[in-house]
mmCIF file of C-alpha atoms in Angstrom:
data_model
loop_
_atom_site.group_PDB
_atom_site.id
_atom_site.type_symbol
_atom_site.label_atom_id
_atom_site.label_comp_id
_atom_site.label_asym_id
_atom_site.label_seq_id
_atom_site.Cartn_x
_atom_site.Cartn_y
_atom_site.Cartn_z
ATOM 1 C CA ALA A 19 83.582 9.841 141.163
ATOM 2 C CA VAL A 20 83.348 13.436 139.371
ATOM 3 C CA LEU A 21 86.374 12.048 136.462
ATOM 4 C CA LYS A 22 84.002 8.921 135.946
ATOM 5 C CA ARG A 23 80.713 10.794 135.753
ATOM 6 C CA LYS A 24 82.627 13.305 133.097
ATOM 7 C CA CYS A 25 83.579 10.011 131.450
ATOM 8 C CA GLU A 26 79.722 8.890 131.032
ATOM 9 C CA ARG A 27 77.967 11.435 129.825
ATOM 10 C CA ASN A 28 81.029 12.332 126.681
ATOM 11 C CA PRO A 29 81.790 9.064 126.101
ATOM 12 C CA ASP A 30 83.735 10.655 123.036
ATOM 13 C CA ASN A 31 85.880 12.824 125.095
ATOM 14 C CA ILE A 32 89.328 11.751 125.040
ATOM 15 C CA GLY A 33 90.747 14.285 126.905
ATOM 16 C CA PHE A 34 88.582 12.665 130.023
ATOM 17 C CA ARG A 35 89.052 9.775 129.576
ATOM 18 C CA LEU A 36 93.494 10.360 129.593
ATOM 19 C CA GLN A 37 92.201 12.877 133.167
ATOM 20 C CA LEU A 38 90.417 9.545 134.671
ATOM 21 C CA ALA A 39 93.828 7.367 133.729
ATOM 22 C CA ARG A 40 96.242 10.538 135.033
ATOM 23 C CA HIS A 41 94.240 10.290 138.282
ATOM 24 C CA TYR A 42 94.642 6.826 138.712
ATOM 25 C CA LEU A 43 98.104 6.876 137.757
ATOM 26 C CA ALA A 44 98.335 9.597 140.518
ATOM 27 C CA ALA A 45 96.522 7.333 143.042
ATOM 28 C CA ARG A 46 98.869 4.286 142.439
ATOM 29 C CA LYS A 47 96.079 2.463 140.343
ATOM 30 C CA PRO A 48 97.888 1.379 138.057
ATOM 31 C CA LYS A 49 95.522 -1.408 136.948
ATOM 32 C CA GLU A 50 92.536 1.316 136.943
ATOM 33 C CA MET A 51 95.000 3.587 134.469
ATOM 34 C CA ASN A 52 95.707 0.418 132.338
ATOM 35 C CA ALA A 53 92.094 0.388 131.569
ATOM 36 C CA VAL A 54 91.369 3.276 131.066
ATOM 37 C CA ILE A 55 93.388 3.537 127.884
ATOM 38 C CA ASP A 56 93.200 -0.283 127.166
ATOM 39 C CA GLU A 57 89.090 0.487 126.749
ATOM 40 C CA VAL A 58 90.072 3.555 124.263
ATOM 41 C CA LEU A 59 92.058 1.864 122.533
ATOM 42 C CA ARG A 60 89.818 -0.721 121.887
ATOM 43 C CA ASN A 61 87.631 2.033 119.929
ATOM 44 C CA PRO A 62 89.674 4.004 117.464
ATOM 45 C CA ASP A 63 87.676 5.423 115.614
ATOM 46 C CA ARG A 64 85.332 6.826 118.686
ATOM 47 C CA TYR A 65 88.865 9.388 119.232
ATOM 48 C CA GLU A 66 90.775 11.527 116.865
ATOM 49 C CA ASN A 67 95.121 10.183 116.826
ATOM 50 C CA VAL A 68 94.004 7.695 119.913
ATOM 51 C CA TYR A 69 97.664 6.031 119.420
ATOM 52 C CA LEU A 70 99.457 9.316 119.122
ATOM 53 C CA THR A 71 97.742 10.627 122.012
ATOM 54 C CA ALA A 72 97.824 7.322 124.303
ATOM 55 C CA GLY A 73 101.779 7.009 123.016
ATOM 56 C CA ASP A 74 102.438 10.675 124.202
ATOM 57 C CA PHE A 75 100.417 9.734 128.427
ATOM 58 C CA PHE A 76 102.720 7.493 128.171
ATOM 59 C CA VAL A 77 105.972 9.194 127.387
ATOM 60 C CA ARG A 78 104.523 12.351 129.700
ATOM 61 C CA PHE A 79 105.226 10.014 132.128
ATOM 62 C CA GLY A 80 107.825 8.195 131.915
ATOM 63 C CA ARG A 81 106.235 4.917 130.637
ATOM 64 C CA LEU A 82 108.657 5.051 127.329
ATOM 65 C CA ASP A 83 108.351 0.899 125.886
ATOM 66 C CA ARG A 84 104.419 1.916 126.689
ATOM 67 C CA ALA A 85 104.739 4.482 124.433
ATOM 68 C CA ILE A 86 107.022 2.323 121.530
ATOM 69 C CA ALA A 87 104.059 -0.554 121.714
ATOM 70 C CA ILE A 88 101.249 2.055 121.539
ATOM 71 C CA TYR A 89 103.015 4.290 118.620
ATOM 72 C CA ASP A 90 103.715 0.662 117.096
ATOM 73 C CA GLN A 91 100.240 -0.631 117.710
ATOM 74 C CA GLY A 92 99.002 2.821 115.655
ATOM 75 C CA ALA A 93 101.349 2.056 112.886
ATOM 76 C CA GLU A 94 100.119 -1.570 112.445
ATOM 77 C CA LYS A 95 96.290 -0.506 112.761
ATOM 78 C CA ASP A 96 96.908 3.174 111.121
ATOM 79 C CA PRO A 97 99.516 2.803 108.287
ATOM 80 C CA ARG A 98 98.676 6.489 106.443
ATOM 81 C CA ARG A 99 100.723 7.911 109.297
ATOM 82 C CA LEU A 100 103.391 5.917 110.215
ATOM 83 C CA SER A 101 105.593 8.243 109.624
ATOM 84 C CA ASP A 102 104.272 10.012 112.072
ATOM 85 C CA TYR A 103 104.427 7.312 114.355
ATOM 86 C CA ASP A 104 107.695 6.109 113.562
ATOM 87 C CA ASN A 105 108.827 10.309 114.047
ATOM 88 C CA LYS A 106 107.073 9.015 117.592
ATOM 89 C CA LYS A 107 109.111 6.303 117.646
ATOM 90 C CA ALA A 108 112.340 7.912 116.848
ATOM 91 C CA GLN A 109 111.699 10.575 119.538
ATOM 92 C CA VAL A 110 111.425 7.572 122.395
ATOM 93 C CA LEU A 111 113.808 6.235 121.538
ATOM 94 C CA SER A 112 116.110 8.845 121.534
ATOM 95 C CA MET A 113 115.119 9.845 124.971
ATOM 96 C CA GLN A 114 116.031 6.162 126.244
ATOM 97 C CA GLY A 115 119.745 6.903 125.082
ATOM 98 C CA LYS A 116 119.497 3.886 121.744
ATOM 99 C CA PHE A 117 120.327 6.720 119.459
ATOM 100 C CA ASP A 118 121.225 4.350 116.605
ATOM 101 C CA GLU A 119 118.140 2.601 116.566
ATOM 102 C CA ALA A 120 116.541 6.467 116.387
ATOM 103 C CA PHE A 121 118.621 6.985 113.946
ATOM 104 C CA ARG A 122 118.200 4.400 111.712
ATOM 105 C CA LEU A 123 114.263 4.671 112.111
ATOM 106 C CA VAL A 124 114.632 8.301 110.930
ATOM 107 C CA GLU A 125 117.022 7.054 108.205
ATOM 108 C CA LYS A 126 114.015 4.500 107.362
ATOM 109 C CA THR A 127 111.224 7.374 106.657
ATOM 110 C CA LEU A 128 113.210 9.668 105.109
ATOM 111 C CA ALA A 129 113.846 7.230 102.512
ATOM 112 C CA ARG A 130 110.144 6.349 103.010
ATOM 113 C CA ASP A 131 108.836 10.210 103.020
ATOM 114 C CA PRO A 132 112.482 12.029 102.021
ATOM 115 C CA ASN A 133 110.032 16.231 102.839
ATOM 116 C CA ASN A 134 108.935 14.742 106.476
ATOM 117 C CA SER A 135 110.524 17.636 108.576
ATOM 118 C CA VAL A 136 110.017 16.373 112.028
ATOM 119 C CA ALA A 137 111.896 13.600 110.636
ATOM 120 C CA THR A 138 114.951 15.732 109.493
ATOM 121 C CA ALA A 139 115.020 17.329 112.298
ATOM 122 C CA LEU A 140 115.223 14.286 114.504
ATOM 123 C CA ARG A 141 117.924 13.497 112.291
ATOM 124 C CA GLY A 142 119.823 16.970 113.090
ATOM 125 C CA ALA A 143 119.000 16.620 116.542
ATOM 126 C CA LEU A 144 120.529 13.203 116.614
ATOM 127 C CA ARG A 145 123.735 13.489 114.093
ATOM 128 C CA LEU A 146 124.425 16.215 117.206
ATOM 129 C CA LYS A 147 125.029 13.920 118.966
ATOM 130 C CA SER A 148 128.221 11.733 117.487
ATOM 131 C CA ARG A 149 130.300 14.648 118.308
ATOM 132 C CA ASP A 150 131.371 14.124 114.230
ATOM 133 C CA HIS A 151 132.821 17.346 112.713
ATOM 134 C CA GLY A 152 131.230 15.415 109.375
ATOM 135 C CA GLU A 153 127.783 14.275 111.104
ATOM 136 C CA ILE A 154 127.292 18.395 112.774
ATOM 137 C CA ALA A 155 128.120 19.417 109.097
ATOM 138 C CA ALA A 156 125.179 16.827 108.080
ATOM 139 C CA ALA A 157 123.057 18.516 110.719
ATOM 140 C CA ALA A 158 123.194 21.922 110.481
ATOM 141 C CA ALA A 159 122.806 21.180 106.709
ATOM 142 C CA ASP A 160 119.712 18.634 107.917
ATOM 143 C CA PHE A 161 118.642 22.250 109.128
ATOM 144 C CA GLU A 162 119.208 24.531 106.263
ATOM 145 C CA GLU A 163 117.160 22.342 104.528
ATOM 146 C CA ILE A 164 113.612 22.772 106.829
ATOM 147 C CA GLY A 165 114.457 26.357 106.683
ATOM 148 C CA ARG A 166 114.485 26.602 102.907
ATOM 149 C CA ALA A 167 111.172 23.934 102.740
ATOM 150 C CA HIS A 168 109.157 27.253 105.680
ATOM 151 C CA VAL A 169 110.487 29.992 104.236
#
């Protein structure tokens, strides 16, 4: 009841909505949790970074397929932030063990946005997983590139 009132009194505060969704998750009420998140997603102009925030919510609780779906929705509805959504999606794909798919997505992001340091770091981390000496050397080059960009 307290969280519902906080949401009613602060309709533009996504944090309170996510607290309510987390409460429903803990109470094993997935229908109510999904209703809260769906309401947030129906009002993307009301909340800043709504798709990234909602996707991250599901990542925290291991609902990785739902997170990817929300990042895809964000990429479709907010294409100017496409690289941000693709970086998040690549991270989740990596968490799922889908390293090749994550690598292809990161490469696509870097083709579109070559100075994206997050995508460069992701590519380096994914290259380290290969255990191939050439890929490990390329990963080192990725990390050096990030270092040069931030000096």
